[in-house]
Coordinates of C-alpha atoms in Angstrom, one line a residue:
M145 CA -17.5 44.3 27.5
I146 CA -19.0 44.4 31.0
L147 CA -19.1 48.5 31.1
V148 CA -20.3 48.3 27.2
V149 CA -23.6 45.8 28.5
I150 CA -24.2 48.3 31.5
L151 CA -24.4 51.9 29.4
F152 CA -25.9 49.8 26.9
T153 CA -29.0 48.2 29.0
L154 CA -29.5 51.7 31.0
G155 CA -29.3 53.6 27.7
L156 CA -31.9 51.4 26.7
I157 CA -34.1 51.3 29.6
F158 CA -34.0 55.6 30.3
E159 CA -33.7 55.9 25.9
K160 CA -36.8 58.4 26.2
Q161 CA -35.6 60.4 29.0
L162 CA -32.2 60.4 27.6
H163 CA -33.5 61.4 24.1
G164 CA -35.1 64.3 25.5
T165 CA -32.4 66.0 26.9
P166 CA -30.8 69.5 25.4
Y167 CA -29.8 68.1 21.6
S168 CA -30.0 64.5 22.7
V169 CA -27.1 65.2 24.7
G170 CA -27.2 62.4 27.6
E171 CA -28.2 59.6 24.5
Y172 CA -24.6 60.6 23.0
L173 CA -22.9 60.4 26.5
V174 CA -24.5 57.0 27.4
F175 CA -24.2 55.3 24.0
I176 CA -20.5 56.9 22.1
P177 CA -18.9 55.6 24.9
A178 CA -20.3 52.2 24.6
Y179 CA -20.0 52.5 20.9
L180 CA -16.5 53.0 20.9
L181 CA -15.3 50.7 23.7
S182 CA -17.0 47.8 21.8
G183 CA -16.1 48.5 18.3
W184 CA -12.2 50.5 18.9
N185 CA -10.9 47.1 17.7
V186 CA -13.2 47.2 14.1
L187 CA -12.5 51.4 13.5
T188 CA -9.0 50.7 13.8
S189 CA -8.4 47.7 11.5
A190 CA -10.6 50.0 9.1
G191 CA -8.8 52.8 9.2
R192 CA -5.4 50.7 8.9
N193 CA -6.4 48.4 6.0
I194 CA -7.6 51.5 4.3
L195 CA -4.6 53.1 5.1
R196 CA -3.1 49.9 3.3
G197 CA -5.1 49.8 0.1
R198 CA -7.5 47.0 1.3
V199 CA -10.4 49.4 1.3
F200 CA -13.3 46.3 1.5
D201 CA -13.6 44.1 4.3
E202 CA -16.0 42.9 6.8
N203 CA -14.2 46.1 9.3
F204 CA -15.4 48.4 6.9
L205 CA -18.8 47.2 6.7
M206 CA -19.1 47.5 10.0
T207 CA -17.9 50.6 10.6
I208 CA -19.7 52.7 7.4
A209 CA -22.9 50.4 8.8
T210 CA -22.5 51.8 12.4
L211 CA -21.9 55.5 11.6
G212 CA -24.6 55.3 8.6
A213 CA -26.7 53.8 12.2
I214 CA -25.6 57.3 14.5
A215 CA -26.1 60.2 11.3
I216 CA -29.7 59.2 11.5
H217 CA -29.6 58.7 15.4
Q218 CA -30.3 55.2 15.6
L219 CA -27.6 55.1 18.2
P220 CA -28.7 51.5 20.0
E221 CA -28.6 49.9 16.7
A222 CA -25.1 51.1 16.0
V223 CA -23.5 50.1 19.7
A224 CA -26.0 46.8 18.7
V225 CA -23.9 45.9 15.8
M226 CA -20.4 46.4 17.8
L227 CA -21.5 45.2 21.0
F228 CA -23.0 41.8 19.3
F229 CA -20.3 41.7 16.9
R230 CA -17.8 42.1 19.9
V231 CA -19.5 38.4 21.5
G232 CA -19.5 37.1 18.7
E233 CA -15.5 37.3 18.1
L234 CA -15.8 36.3 22.0
F235 CA -17.2 33.2 21.2
Q236 CA -14.8 33.0 18.6
E237 CA -11.4 33.4 21.0
F238 CA -12.7 30.7 23.1
A239 CA -13.5 27.9 20.1
V240 CA -9.7 28.8 18.5
G241 CA -8.6 28.7 22.0
R242 CA -10.2 25.2 22.3
S243 CA -8.6 24.0 19.1
K244 CA -5.1 25.6 20.0
R245 CA -5.6 23.8 23.3
S246 CA -5.9 20.5 21.9
I247 CA -3.0 21.1 19.5
K248 CA -0.5 22.8 22.4
S249 CA -1.3 19.7 24.3
L250 CA 1.3 18.2 22.8
L251 CA 4.0 20.8 22.7
E252 CA 3.8 20.2 26.5
F253 CA 6.4 17.3 26.3
R254 CA 8.7 19.7 25.5
P255 CA 11.7 18.8 28.1
D256 CA 12.7 21.9 29.9
Y257 CA 16.5 20.2 30.7
A258 CA 18.2 16.9 31.0
N259 CA 20.8 15.0 33.4
L260 CA 23.9 14.9 32.0
K261 CA 26.6 12.1 33.7
T262 CA 29.8 13.1 33.2
S263 CA 33.1 11.8 35.5
G264 CA 31.0 9.9 37.8
E265 CA 28.9 13.0 38.3
V266 CA 24.7 13.9 37.1
K267 CA 23.9 17.6 36.2
K268 CA 21.4 19.2 34.9
V269 CA 21.5 21.2 31.6
S270 CA 19.4 22.5 28.6
P271 CA 18.7 19.8 25.8
D272 CA 20.7 21.6 23.7
E273 CA 23.9 21.7 25.2
I274 CA 24.2 17.7 24.7
A275 CA 25.9 15.5 22.1
V276 CA 25.5 12.8 20.4
G277 CA 27.0 9.8 22.3
D278 CA 26.3 11.5 25.8
I279 CA 25.1 9.6 28.7
I280 CA 22.2 10.6 30.1
I281 CA 19.9 9.8 33.3
V282 CA 16.0 9.9 33.1
K283 CA 14.5 9.5 36.5
P284 CA 10.8 8.3 37.0
G285 CA 8.1 11.0 36.6
E286 CA 10.8 12.7 34.3
K287 CA 10.6 12.8 30.5
I288 CA 12.9 12.0 28.3
P289 CA 14.7 14.8 26.6
L290 CA 16.6 13.5 23.5
D291 CA 16.3 10.7 21.3
G292 CA 18.3 7.8 22.5
K293 CA 19.3 4.0 23.4
I294 CA 18.5 2.6 26.6
V295 CA 21.9 1.4 28.1
E296 CA 20.6 1.0 31.8
G297 CA 17.6 0.2 33.5
E298 CA 14.0 -0.8 32.8
A299 CA 10.8 1.1 32.6
Q300 CA 7.4 1.7 31.6
L301 CA 7.1 4.8 29.8
D302 CA 4.1 7.0 29.0
T303 CA 4.2 7.5 25.0
S304 CA 0.6 9.8 24.9
A305 CA 2.1 12.7 24.3
L306 CA 3.8 11.7 21.4
T307 CA 1.3 9.2 20.5
G308 CA -2.4 9.8 22.0
E309 CA -2.2 6.0 23.0
S310 CA -2.8 5.6 26.8
V311 CA -1.5 2.3 27.5
P312 CA 2.6 2.6 28.9
R313 CA 5.2 0.3 27.3
T314 CA 7.9 -1.4 28.8
A315 CA 11.5 -0.2 27.6
K316 CA 14.9 -2.4 28.7
V317 CA 18.1 -2.4 27.8
G318 CA 18.5 -2.0 23.9
D319 CA 15.8 -0.6 23.4
S320 CA 15.0 3.0 21.3
V321 CA 13.4 5.5 23.2
L322 CA 11.8 9.3 21.8
A323 CA 12.1 13.0 23.5
G324 CA 9.3 14.0 25.1
T325 CA 8.1 10.5 26.5
I326 CA 7.8 10.3 30.4
D327 CA 9.2 7.6 32.4
K328 CA 6.5 6.1 34.9
T329 CA 8.6 3.5 37.0
G330 CA 12.6 3.2 36.9
V331 CA 15.7 5.3 36.1
L332 CA 16.9 4.7 33.1
T333 CA 21.3 5.2 31.5
I334 CA 20.3 6.3 28.1
E335 CA 22.9 7.5 25.3
V336 CA 22.1 10.2 23.2
S337 CA 21.6 9.2 19.5
K338 CA 20.4 12.6 18.2
L339 CA 21.0 16.3 19.0
F340 CA 17.9 18.0 20.3
G341 CA 17.4 20.1 17.3
E342 CA 17.6 16.7 15.2
S343 CA 14.8 14.9 17.8
S344 CA 11.7 13.8 17.4
V345 CA 10.5 16.6 19.8
S346 CA 11.2 19.0 18.1
K347 CA 10.3 17.9 14.8
I348 CA 7.2 17.2 16.0
L349 CA 7.3 20.9 17.3
D350 CA 7.6 22.3 14.1
L351 CA 5.1 20.4 12.5
V352 CA 2.5 21.8 14.7
Q353 CA 4.0 25.0 14.9
N354 CA 3.3 25.4 11.3
A355 CA 0.1 23.0 10.7
T356 CA -2.0 25.6 9.3
S357 CA 0.2 28.1 7.4
K358 CA -1.2 26.1 4.5
K359 CA -4.8 27.1 3.2
S360 CA -7.3 25.2 1.9
E361 CA -9.1 25.1 -1.3
S362 CA -12.2 26.2 0.9
E363 CA -10.1 29.1 2.8
K364 CA -9.0 30.4 -0.6
F365 CA -12.4 30.7 -1.9
I366 CA -13.6 32.6 1.2
T367 CA -11.1 35.2 0.7
Q368 CA -11.4 35.4 -3.2
F369 CA -15.5 35.3 -2.1
A370 CA -14.7 38.5 0.8
R371 CA -12.3 40.9 -2.0
Y372 CA -15.5 40.8 -4.6
Y373 CA -18.5 40.2 -2.4
T374 CA -17.7 43.5 -0.4
P375 CA -17.5 46.0 -3.2
V376 CA -21.0 44.9 -4.7
V377 CA -22.8 44.6 -1.1
V378 CA -21.1 48.7 -0.5
F379 CA -22.6 49.8 -4.2
L380 CA -25.2 47.9 -3.6
S381 CA -26.4 49.6 -0.6
L382 CA -25.4 53.2 -1.8
G383 CA -28.0 52.3 -4.7
V384 CA -30.3 51.8 -2.3
A385 CA -29.7 54.6 -0.5
I386 CA -29.9 57.3 -3.5
L387 CA -32.3 55.4 -6.4
P388 CA -35.6 54.9 -4.8
P389 CA -35.7 58.4 -3.4
L390 CA -34.8 59.8 -7.3
F391 CA -37.3 57.6 -8.9
I392 CA -39.9 56.9 -6.7
A393 CA -42.6 59.3 -5.9
G394 CA -42.8 60.1 -2.2
A395 CA -40.4 57.5 -1.2
D396 CA -38.6 59.1 1.9
R397 CA -35.1 59.5 1.8
Y398 CA -34.8 58.3 5.6
Q399 CA -36.6 54.9 5.1
W400 CA -34.4 53.9 2.4
V401 CA -31.0 55.4 4.0
Y402 CA -32.1 53.1 6.8
R403 CA -32.9 50.0 4.8
A404 CA -29.3 50.5 3.2
L405 CA -27.7 50.6 6.5
I406 CA -29.4 47.6 7.3
L407 CA -28.3 45.6 3.7
L408 CA -24.7 46.9 4.8
V409 CA -25.1 45.1 8.2
I410 CA -26.6 41.7 7.3
S411 CA -24.5 41.4 4.1
C412 CA -21.1 41.2 6.6
P413 CA -19.7 38.1 6.1
C414 CA -18.3 37.7 9.8
G415 CA -19.8 34.1 9.8
L416 CA -18.2 32.7 7.1
V417 CA -14.7 35.1 7.8
I418 CA -14.7 33.5 11.2
S419 CA -16.0 29.9 10.7
I420 CA -13.9 28.3 7.8
P421 CA -10.8 29.0 9.3
L422 CA -11.8 27.9 12.3
G423 CA -13.4 24.8 10.8
Y424 CA -9.9 23.5 9.8
F425 CA -8.2 24.8 12.9
G426 CA -10.7 22.4 14.7
G427 CA -9.6 19.2 11.5
V428 CA -6.3 19.5 12.7
G429 CA -6.5 20.0 16.9
G430 CA -8.8 17.1 16.9
A431 CA -6.7 15.0 14.5
A432 CA -4.0 16.2 17.1
K433 CA -5.7 15.0 19.7
R434 CA -5.9 11.7 17.7
G435 CA -1.9 11.1 17.6
I436 CA -2.7 12.3 13.6
L437 CA -0.2 15.5 12.7
V438 CA -1.8 17.5 9.7
K439 CA 0.4 19.7 8.0
G440 CA -1.7 22.1 6.9
S441 CA -5.8 22.5 6.1
T442 CA -5.2 22.2 2.3
F443 CA -4.6 18.5 3.1
L444 CA -7.5 18.0 5.0
D445 CA -9.2 18.8 2.1
T446 CA -6.9 16.4 0.0
L447 CA -8.0 13.9 2.2
T448 CA -11.8 13.9 1.4
S449 CA -11.2 12.9 -2.4
V450 CA -9.0 9.7 -1.6
K451 CA -10.2 6.0 -3.8
T452 CA -6.6 5.3 -3.7
V453 CA -4.5 4.3 -0.3
V454 CA -1.1 2.6 -0.9
F455 CA 0.9 1.2 2.0
D456 CA 4.6 0.1 2.3
K457 CA 4.8 -3.3 4.0
T458 CA 7.4 -3.6 6.5
G459 CA 7.0 -1.2 9.6
T460 CA 3.9 -0.3 8.1
L461 CA 1.3 -3.2 7.6
T462 CA 3.9 -5.3 9.9
K463 CA 5.7 -4.7 12.7
G464 CA 9.1 -4.4 11.4
V465 CA 10.7 -6.2 14.2
F466 CA 12.2 -9.4 12.6
K467 CA 13.5 -12.4 14.1
V468 CA 15.7 -15.4 12.7
A469 CA 13.7 -18.0 11.8
Q470 CA 15.3 -20.6 9.9
I471 CA 18.8 -20.8 8.6
V472 CA 19.7 -23.7 5.6
P473 CA 23.0 -23.8 5.1
K474 CA 24.4 -25.0 1.9
N475 CA 27.5 -26.8 -0.1
G476 CA 29.1 -27.7 3.3
F477 CA 28.3 -25.1 5.5
T478 CA 26.6 -25.8 8.6
Q479 CA 24.2 -23.4 10.2
D480 CA 26.7 -21.9 12.9
E481 CA 29.0 -20.7 9.9
L482 CA 26.6 -19.2 7.8
L483 CA 24.6 -17.3 10.9
Q484 CA 28.3 -16.0 12.0
L485 CA 29.4 -14.8 8.1
A486 CA 26.0 -13.6 8.0
A487 CA 26.2 -11.3 11.1
E488 CA 29.6 -9.8 10.2
V489 CA 28.8 -9.1 6.4
E490 CA 25.6 -7.3 8.2
S491 CA 27.8 -5.8 10.8
H492 CA 27.8 -2.1 9.7
S493 CA 23.5 -1.9 8.4
N494 CA 20.7 -0.2 10.3
H495 CA 18.8 -2.4 8.8
P496 CA 16.0 -4.2 10.9
V497 CA 16.7 -7.4 9.3
A498 CA 20.9 -6.9 9.3
E499 CA 19.4 -6.3 13.5
S500 CA 18.0 -9.5 14.1
I501 CA 21.0 -11.6 12.3
R502 CA 23.2 -10.0 14.7
E503 CA 20.8 -10.6 17.7
A504 CA 20.1 -14.1 16.9
Y505 CA 24.4 -14.1 16.6
G506 CA 24.9 -12.8 19.7
K507 CA 28.4 -12.8 20.0
K508 CA 30.8 -9.6 20.0
I509 CA 31.7 -8.8 15.7
D510 CA 35.6 -8.3 15.2
D511 CA 34.3 -5.4 12.9
S512 CA 38.9 -5.7 11.8
Q513 CA 38.1 -8.4 9.7
V514 CA 35.4 -6.5 7.3
E515 CA 36.4 -4.3 5.1
A516 CA 35.6 -2.8 1.5
Y517 CA 32.0 -2.9 3.0
E518 CA 29.3 -1.9 0.3
E519 CA 25.9 -1.5 0.3
I520 CA 24.4 -2.0 -2.6
A521 CA 20.7 -0.5 -2.7
G522 CA 17.9 -2.8 -3.2
H523 CA 19.9 -5.6 -3.4
G524 CA 21.9 -6.2 -0.5
I525 CA 25.8 -5.9 0.7
R526 CA 28.8 -7.0 -0.3
A527 CA 32.2 -6.9 1.5
L528 CA 35.5 -8.8 2.5
V529 CA 34.9 -11.0 5.3
R530 CA 38.5 -12.7 6.6
N531 CA 39.8 -12.0 3.5
Q532 CA 36.6 -13.5 1.7
L533 CA 34.2 -12.1 -1.0
V534 CA 30.7 -12.3 0.7
I535 CA 27.7 -11.0 -0.3
A536 CA 24.3 -11.2 1.8
G537 CA 21.0 -9.9 -0.1
N538 CA 18.3 -11.0 -1.4
D539 CA 17.4 -12.9 -4.7
R540 CA 18.2 -10.4 -7.6
L541 CA 21.3 -9.6 -5.7
L542 CA 22.0 -13.5 -6.4
H543 CA 21.5 -13.3 -10.3
R544 CA 23.0 -10.0 -10.4
E545 CA 26.1 -11.8 -9.2
N546 CA 25.5 -14.9 -11.4
I547 CA 25.4 -17.2 -8.6
S548 CA 23.5 -20.3 -8.9
H549 CA 21.4 -21.8 -6.2
D550 CA 18.5 -24.1 -5.7
D551 CA 14.7 -21.9 -5.6
C552 CA 14.3 -18.5 -6.0
N553 CA 10.9 -18.4 -4.7
I554 CA 11.4 -18.9 -0.5
E555 CA 7.9 -17.7 1.4
G556 CA 9.2 -15.1 3.8
T557 CA 11.9 -12.6 4.3
V558 CA 14.9 -14.0 2.7
V559 CA 18.8 -13.4 2.9
H560 CA 20.8 -15.6 0.6
L561 CA 24.6 -15.9 1.4
A562 CA 27.3 -16.2 -1.1
V563 CA 31.4 -16.8 -0.2
D564 CA 33.7 -15.8 -3.1
K565 CA 31.1 -16.5 -6.0
G566 CA 29.7 -20.5 -4.0
Y567 CA 26.3 -20.1 -2.8
A568 CA 26.7 -20.3 0.8
G569 CA 22.7 -20.7 1.9
Y570 CA 20.0 -18.6 3.3
I571 CA 18.3 -17.7 6.0
V572 CA 14.6 -16.8 6.7
I573 CA 13.5 -13.7 8.4
A574 CA 10.2 -13.7 9.9
D575 CA 8.2 -10.4 10.3
E576 CA 4.7 -9.8 12.2
L577 CA 1.3 -7.9 10.9
K578 CA 0.3 -5.1 13.2
D579 CA -2.8 -6.1 15.6
D580 CA -5.1 -2.9 13.7
A581 CA -3.8 -3.7 10.0
F582 CA -7.0 -6.2 8.8
Q583 CA -9.1 -3.6 10.6
A584 CA -7.4 -0.9 9.2
I585 CA -7.9 -2.0 5.5
Q586 CA -12.0 -2.8 6.5
A587 CA -12.2 0.7 7.5
L588 CA -11.1 1.9 4.7
K589 CA -13.3 0.7 2.7
K590 CA -16.1 1.6 5.1
Q591 CA -14.9 5.8 4.2
G592 CA -15.7 4.6 0.3
V593 CA -11.6 3.9 -0.4
E594 CA -12.0 1.8 -3.4
Q595 CA -8.4 0.0 -3.8
T596 CA -6.1 -1.0 -1.2
V597 CA -2.3 -1.8 -2.5
M598 CA 1.1 -2.6 -1.0
L599 CA 4.1 -2.0 -2.4
T600 CA 7.2 -3.9 -0.9
G601 CA 10.9 -4.5 -1.6
D602 CA 10.2 -8.1 -0.4
N603 CA 10.1 -11.4 -2.6
R604 CA 6.5 -12.2 -4.7
A605 CA 5.9 -15.0 -2.0
V606 CA 5.5 -12.7 0.5
A607 CA 4.3 -9.9 -0.7
E608 CA 0.9 -12.6 -2.2
R609 CA 0.8 -13.9 2.0
V610 CA 0.5 -10.8 3.5
A611 CA -2.3 -9.5 0.8
Q612 CA -4.4 -12.0 0.9
N613 CA -4.2 -12.2 4.9
L614 CA -5.1 -8.4 4.7
G615 CA -7.6 -8.6 2.0
L616 CA -5.7 -6.4 -0.2
D617 CA -6.9 -5.5 -4.0
S618 CA -3.5 -5.9 -5.2
Y619 CA 0.5 -5.7 -4.6
Y620 CA 3.6 -5.0 -6.5
A621 CA 6.8 -7.1 -5.2
E622 CA 10.4 -6.8 -5.4
L623 CA 10.6 -3.0 -6.0
L624 CA 13.3 -0.8 -5.8
P625 CA 13.1 2.9 -4.3
E626 CA 12.4 3.6 -8.1
G627 CA 10.3 1.1 -8.9
K628 CA 7.9 2.2 -5.9
V629 CA 8.1 5.7 -7.6
E630 CA 7.3 4.3 -10.7
A631 CA 4.1 2.0 -9.0
I632 CA 2.9 5.1 -7.2
E633 CA 2.9 7.4 -10.4
K634 CA 1.2 4.7 -12.7
L635 CA -1.7 4.1 -10.0
I636 CA -2.4 8.3 -10.0
L637 CA -2.3 8.3 -14.4
Q638 CA -4.9 5.3 -13.4
S639 CA -7.1 6.9 -10.8
E640 CA -10.1 9.1 -12.0
K641 CA -10.2 12.4 -12.0
N642 CA -10.9 14.6 -8.8
S643 CA -9.6 11.2 -7.3
K644 CA -6.6 11.2 -5.0
V645 CA -4.1 8.9 -3.9
V646 CA -2.5 8.4 -0.8
F647 CA 0.7 6.8 0.4
V648 CA 1.8 5.5 4.0
G649 CA 5.3 4.4 4.5
D650 CA 8.0 4.5 7.5
G651 CA 11.5 3.9 5.8
I652 CA 14.0 6.3 4.4
N653 CA 13.4 4.6 0.7
D654 CA 10.0 5.6 1.2
A655 CA 10.2 9.5 1.4
P656 CA 10.6 9.8 -2.3
V657 CA 7.2 7.8 -2.7
I658 CA 5.6 9.8 0.1
A659 CA 6.5 13.2 -1.9
R660 CA 5.0 12.1 -5.0
A661 CA 1.6 10.8 -3.9
D662 CA -1.7 13.2 -3.9
V663 CA -1.2 12.7 0.3
G664 CA 2.1 11.4 1.8
M665 CA 1.5 9.7 5.4
A666 CA 4.3 8.8 7.4
M667 CA 4.6 6.8 10.5
G668 CA 5.8 9.2 13.1
G669 CA 6.9 6.3 16.0
L670 CA 9.2 4.3 14.1
G671 CA 9.5 6.0 10.8
S672 CA 12.9 7.3 9.4
D673 CA 13.2 11.6 9.8
A674 CA 13.2 11.5 6.1
A675 CA 9.8 10.2 5.5
I676 CA 8.8 12.0 8.0
E677 CA 9.9 15.3 7.4
T678 CA 8.6 14.5 3.1
A679 CA 5.1 13.2 4.8
D680 CA 2.0 15.7 4.9
V681 CA 0.4 13.9 7.4
V682 CA 2.2 12.4 10.2
I683 CA 0.9 8.9 12.3
M684 CA 2.3 9.3 15.9
T685 CA 1.1 5.9 17.0
D686 CA 2.1 4.1 13.8
A687 CA -1.2 2.6 13.8
P688 CA -2.4 2.1 10.0
S689 CA -6.3 1.9 11.3
K690 CA -5.4 6.1 11.5
V691 CA -5.2 6.1 8.2
A692 CA -9.0 6.1 7.7
E693 CA -9.1 7.9 10.8
A694 CA -7.5 10.5 9.1
I695 CA -10.0 10.4 6.0
K696 CA -12.8 10.3 8.5
T697 CA -11.4 13.9 9.8
G698 CA -11.1 15.2 6.6
K699 CA -14.4 14.6 5.3
K700 CA -15.8 15.8 8.5
T701 CA -13.3 19.0 8.9
R702 CA -15.2 19.7 4.9
Q703 CA -18.8 18.7 5.8
I704 CA -18.8 21.4 8.6
V705 CA -17.3 24.4 6.6
W706 CA -19.6 23.8 3.6
Q707 CA -22.4 23.5 6.1
N708 CA -21.2 26.6 7.1
I709 CA -21.1 28.7 4.1
I710 CA -24.6 27.4 2.9
L711 CA -26.0 28.2 6.4
A712 CA -24.1 31.9 6.4
M713 CA -25.3 32.4 2.5
S714 CA -29.1 31.3 2.9
V715 CA -29.6 33.2 5.9
K716 CA -27.8 36.3 4.7
G717 CA -29.7 36.0 1.4
V718 CA -33.4 35.7 2.9
F719 CA -32.7 38.8 5.4
I720 CA -31.0 41.1 2.6
L721 CA -34.8 41.0 0.5
L722 CA -36.4 41.5 3.9
G723 CA -34.2 44.2 4.8
V724 CA -34.5 45.9 0.7
F725 CA -38.0 45.8 1.0
G726 CA -38.6 47.0 4.5
L727 CA -39.5 44.2 6.9
A728 CA -36.2 43.9 8.7
T729 CA -35.6 46.5 11.2
L730 CA -31.5 46.9 11.9
W731 CA -32.0 45.0 15.0
E732 CA -32.8 42.2 13.3
A733 CA -30.2 42.7 10.5
V734 CA -27.5 42.8 14.0
F735 CA -29.5 39.2 15.4
A736 CA -29.3 37.3 11.9
D737 CA -25.7 38.6 11.5
V738 CA -24.4 37.7 14.9
G739 CA -26.4 34.5 15.1
V740 CA -25.1 33.3 11.8
A741 CA -21.9 33.7 12.7
L742 CA -22.7 32.0 16.4
L743 CA -24.3 29.3 14.8
A744 CA -21.4 28.6 12.0
I745 CA -18.9 29.0 15.4
L746 CA -20.7 26.0 17.4
N747 CA -21.0 24.2 14.7
A748 CA -17.3 24.5 13.3
S749 CA -16.5 23.2 17.0
R750 CA -17.9 20.2 16.6
V751 CA -15.2 18.8 14.6
L752 CA -12.6 19.5 17.6
R753 CA -15.0 16.9 19.9
G754 CA -15.4 14.6 16.6
S755 CA -18.8 14.7 16.5

């Protein structure tokens, strides 16, 4: 590029002298090398595409325009077209590089090694070599290489690479930790719970690397537009070059060929071809910087039409950190007996409610006393405990098993227990709202969302209380997983034409609903693998307020893209008319084309900055 600029500048300064050499050989010796150096990629791309049958593209337009300029001995203009086009490409590469760096910053948390503890010694191995159940050591300053549970130690963890949050969080024995977070203070001993290929970091890497694979409607529009636009421009230019000298008396053929070349250069859709994909790339990158992973630019487009946002309750609007708040025994059982029965029957469950009951019990459970364990989806658990048939679950389970009990509408998350078909009492589990849940609903209203809805398997009293506290428009309670799908389908049918429905969830039971919604969002920190894999958008911070931020980013991206489309078409339309009527030279054509491309690129870069 430096050599091209030097040759081009010297050529312009000494153009008169170079032109005066025999057969203008001096002019050719200076400008042709500059032309080939600056335009080689364009020329070869045009040639390759012609051989593949894809004739009409921006490379073809540039090639015939510049070769035509050389043919009519306008060498400086031919070099200027290629030079400034290359300058535009450099700006594009810089802007795309910024977008890629923002996304790749997420990839920097890929761990390079793991400290495997075996037979009293610790050795460095690749994370791929670690098996589930292995013990690894993480020292201060090191990345946690795999998902697992802390069995020894306490430390402050930097989760910013995954979540975008700068405040470290404290992790202690019993806490689950995710691959990619950084140990800031203490030595941790971790029992691995997932293979590296199944870990959070591995899945996020895959999401980011494939984030731009799905084209938005605007990108598809430009692809189709260029397919028809380019041949129209070529034949229109051909008509400008050939027809006026045939039908207008005294028309100068040279002049009309020059105007045709101007038309070709002005018409080159570089600004559109460059800036629209860049706009979406910037949108995906800008969202990634804020802890929001968008799996394709098509979902950024869809977010602009969202009028209904539907939330799961537990783990999405609430913290999903349950604690036993009340134990109410019945029919002769004591509180200790009821808690022990509940802990035993829930001993094999991974549900947060079951974990809270086992934590409250706090004693070792003899698994050999628990037999015929069975989970009943959406209801609860049945098992033989010390040869007694024990069931634990919600009110629906009691009705299903025809067990008589006093009250069906107890406020809170409730686990009812029955022993040998006799009611034994209930345990109330408390869950807290997330800190930003209320602000999240308010922010959605500001973004133009007309309806906020909550779906939950919890009882109606709990659902009503949460909905009132958050200011939700409506809620559906006591839903089984299939009930949630039916509810989302009903909301989609009720929504207006071109209005989209978002569902935000975190659990494995939310995966079908996430898949059914127009845009499915998953909480990436605490969410299940199934929900994250199914989702179109993953919120790494687990903060519901990020839903409104994702919609805002989508709208900003769409706005910038359409600004670029209107800018490019308007400027090109004006200069095409000026060129046809001989009021614009090839120089103005170059600056119109490159100028529009640069303005579009700078505008597209705004979405990455969030400005």
